[in-house]
Amino acid sequence: MSEAGQKRDRRTARQRLFEAPSIDRMAPVSGFLVYAALVLWTLVVLFPIYWILITSFKTAIDVNRGPVYLPWIDFTPSLNAWNDLLIIDFGDTVKAYTNSLIISTTSTLLCITIGTMAAYALARFNYRPKFGNIFAFAIILIAAVATIALFKVDWRVTSATAAGLFFLFIRAAGRRMKGTVGNGDILFWMISQRILPPVVVVVPIYLMFQSVSLLDTQLALTLTYCVANLPIVVWLMHDFFATIPLDMEESAQIDGATRFAIFWDIVLPLTKNGLVATALLILIFSWNEYLLALFLSTSKAQTMPILVAAMNAGDRGILWWTMCVVIIVMIVPVVLLTLFLQRFIAKGLLLGAVKG
């Protein structure tokens, strides 16, 4: 073969390394770099989980020795931490685990139920509430709260009086109001409630539940988690509902279907992937919530994040080995649920237009 032919062959071989063979495949060099980056990032993401796992099998002496990572090489695995948490402190662990399970599941179901219907209403109906009525409601609400806090008036009497005053205001002056807000304003206002830092409102929430004797109860945490996560459900589900053609619902309505039947039999099945993805997201938020649980619970309604934080208390310092066991017990249900619902999550997050 001539020298020119050899050069041409070498040039062709280099082109094969850097040029994609087809539009749906990457070039060999590009594929190698992409997969190498993915493997490296996977190691970065999984290393903290690996560290937590091996630390749960260490003794206090092994932890204090410094960073050792290889079982049976750097240290001898031990079940002391698991024994302390799951046998000696079994009652406290089960109590916190049960509280987290009940509170997270109940608040997620309640939040998804209310938020989904609210999102559908905002996606299908045009609301034009008058700004003056909203302002009057806010003023009356602030006055009612101040009356209860400053003058110690019974909250039931104050609430009934405030509701009566608001009704009289609407009947007397509501019709003269001109300025209105639309669905977009309502949607933005709802998501702005999530932008508000929880620490700003946690003290008023604490005082409110204290006045009705609901502190350190599962009901208080369930209601608080539901209200805190409701804007996320409305915001996400509104986008999913907006992708469904209105013609499908109008055709069903012509055939005699009620609004609730359309919502239950047509809309929800078409958005089940988005609904599952949203529900899992809310469940994770509720399961991992720490600040609200710290303020609103002490011992009876203590959740798993509070139990993890408790490992940092005491004169012995941070009990890393026991803390890692609690973290593993805490994240296993969420990880398993995510793996089980993975196909719904992927479809829900990538949900596009639905064609009828």
CSV table of N, CA and C in Angstrom, one decimal, residues 108-122 190 226 229-235 237-238 241 263 275:
chain,number,residue,atom,x,y,z
A,108,THR,N,-49.6,13.9,53.1
A,108,THR,CA,-49.5,13.8,51.6
A,108,THR,C,-50.8,13.5,51.0
A,109,LEU,N,-51.6,12.5,51.5
A,109,LEU,CA,-52.9,12.2,50.9
A,109,LEU,C,-53.8,13.4,51.0
A,110,LEU,N,-53.8,14.1,52.1
A,110,LEU,CA,-54.7,15.3,52.3
A,110,LEU,C,-54.2,16.4,51.4
A,111,CYS,N,-52.9,16.6,51.3
A,111,CYS,CA,-52.4,17.7,50.4
A,111,CYS,C,-52.7,17.4,48.9
A,112,ILE,N,-52.5,16.2,48.5
A,112,ILE,CA,-52.7,15.8,47.1
A,112,ILE,C,-54.2,15.9,46.8
A,113,THR,N,-55.1,15.5,47.7
A,113,THR,CA,-56.5,15.6,47.4
A,113,THR,C,-57.0,17.0,47.3
A,114,ILE,N,-56.6,17.9,48.2
A,114,ILE,CA,-57.0,19.3,48.1
A,114,ILE,C,-56.3,20.0,47.0
A,115,GLY,N,-55.0,19.8,46.9
A,115,GLY,CA,-54.2,20.6,45.9
A,115,GLY,C,-54.6,20.2,44.5
A,116,THR,N,-54.9,18.9,44.2
A,116,THR,CA,-55.3,18.5,42.9
A,116,THR,C,-56.6,19.1,42.4
A,117,MET,N,-57.6,19.1,43.3
A,117,MET,CA,-58.8,19.8,43.0
A,117,MET,C,-58.7,21.3,42.8
A,118,ALA,N,-57.9,21.9,43.6
A,118,ALA,CA,-57.6,23.4,43.5
A,118,ALA,C,-56.9,23.7,42.2
A,119,ALA,N,-55.9,22.8,41.8
A,119,ALA,CA,-55.2,23.0,40.6
A,119,ALA,C,-56.1,22.9,39.4
A,120,TYR,N,-57.0,21.9,39.4
A,120,TYR,CA,-57.9,21.6,38.3
A,120,TYR,C,-58.9,22.8,38.2
A,121,ALA,N,-59.3,23.3,39.3
A,121,ALA,CA,-60.3,24.5,39.2
A,121,ALA,C,-59.6,25.7,38.6
A,122,LEU,N,-58.3,25.9,39.0
A,122,LEU,CA,-57.6,27.1,38.4
A,122,LEU,C,-57.3,26.9,36.9
A,190,MET,N,-50.2,31.7,45.6
A,190,MET,CA,-50.1,30.4,46.3
A,190,MET,C,-48.7,29.9,46.4
A,226,CYS,N,-49.4,19.7,55.5
A,226,CYS,CA,-50.3,19.8,54.4
A,226,CYS,C,-50.3,21.3,53.9
A,229,ASN,N,-47.0,22.3,52.1
A,229,ASN,CA,-46.7,21.7,50.8
A,229,ASN,C,-47.8,21.9,49.8
A,230,LEU,N,-49.0,22.4,50.2
A,230,LEU,CA,-50.1,22.6,49.3
A,230,LEU,C,-49.7,23.4,48.1
A,231,PRO,N,-49.0,24.6,48.2
A,231,PRO,CA,-48.7,25.3,47.0
A,231,PRO,C,-47.9,24.6,46.0
A,232,ILE,N,-47.0,23.7,46.4
A,232,ILE,CA,-46.3,22.9,45.4
A,232,ILE,C,-47.2,22.0,44.6
A,233,VAL,N,-48.2,21.4,45.2
A,233,VAL,CA,-49.1,20.5,44.5
A,233,VAL,C,-49.9,21.3,43.5
A,234,VAL,N,-50.4,22.4,43.9
A,234,VAL,CA,-51.2,23.3,43.0
A,234,VAL,C,-50.4,23.7,41.8
A,235,TRP,N,-49.2,24.2,42.1
A,235,TRP,CA,-48.3,24.7,41.0
A,235,TRP,C,-48.0,23.6,40.0
A,237,MET,N,-49.5,20.4,39.6
A,237,MET,CA,-50.6,19.8,39.0
A,237,MET,C,-51.3,20.7,38.0
A,238,HIS,N,-51.3,22.0,38.2
A,238,HIS,CA,-51.9,23.0,37.3
A,238,HIS,C,-51.2,22.9,35.9
A,241,PHE,N,-52.5,19.6,34.3
A,241,PHE,CA,-53.9,19.7,33.8
A,241,PHE,C,-54.0,20.6,32.6
A,263,PHE,N,-63.5,14.8,35.9
A,263,PHE,CA,-62.3,14.9,36.7
A,263,PHE,C,-61.8,13.5,37.1
A,275,LEU,N,-49.3,12.9,38.8
A,275,LEU,CA,-49.8,12.9,40.2
A,275,LEU,C,-48.9,12.0,41.1
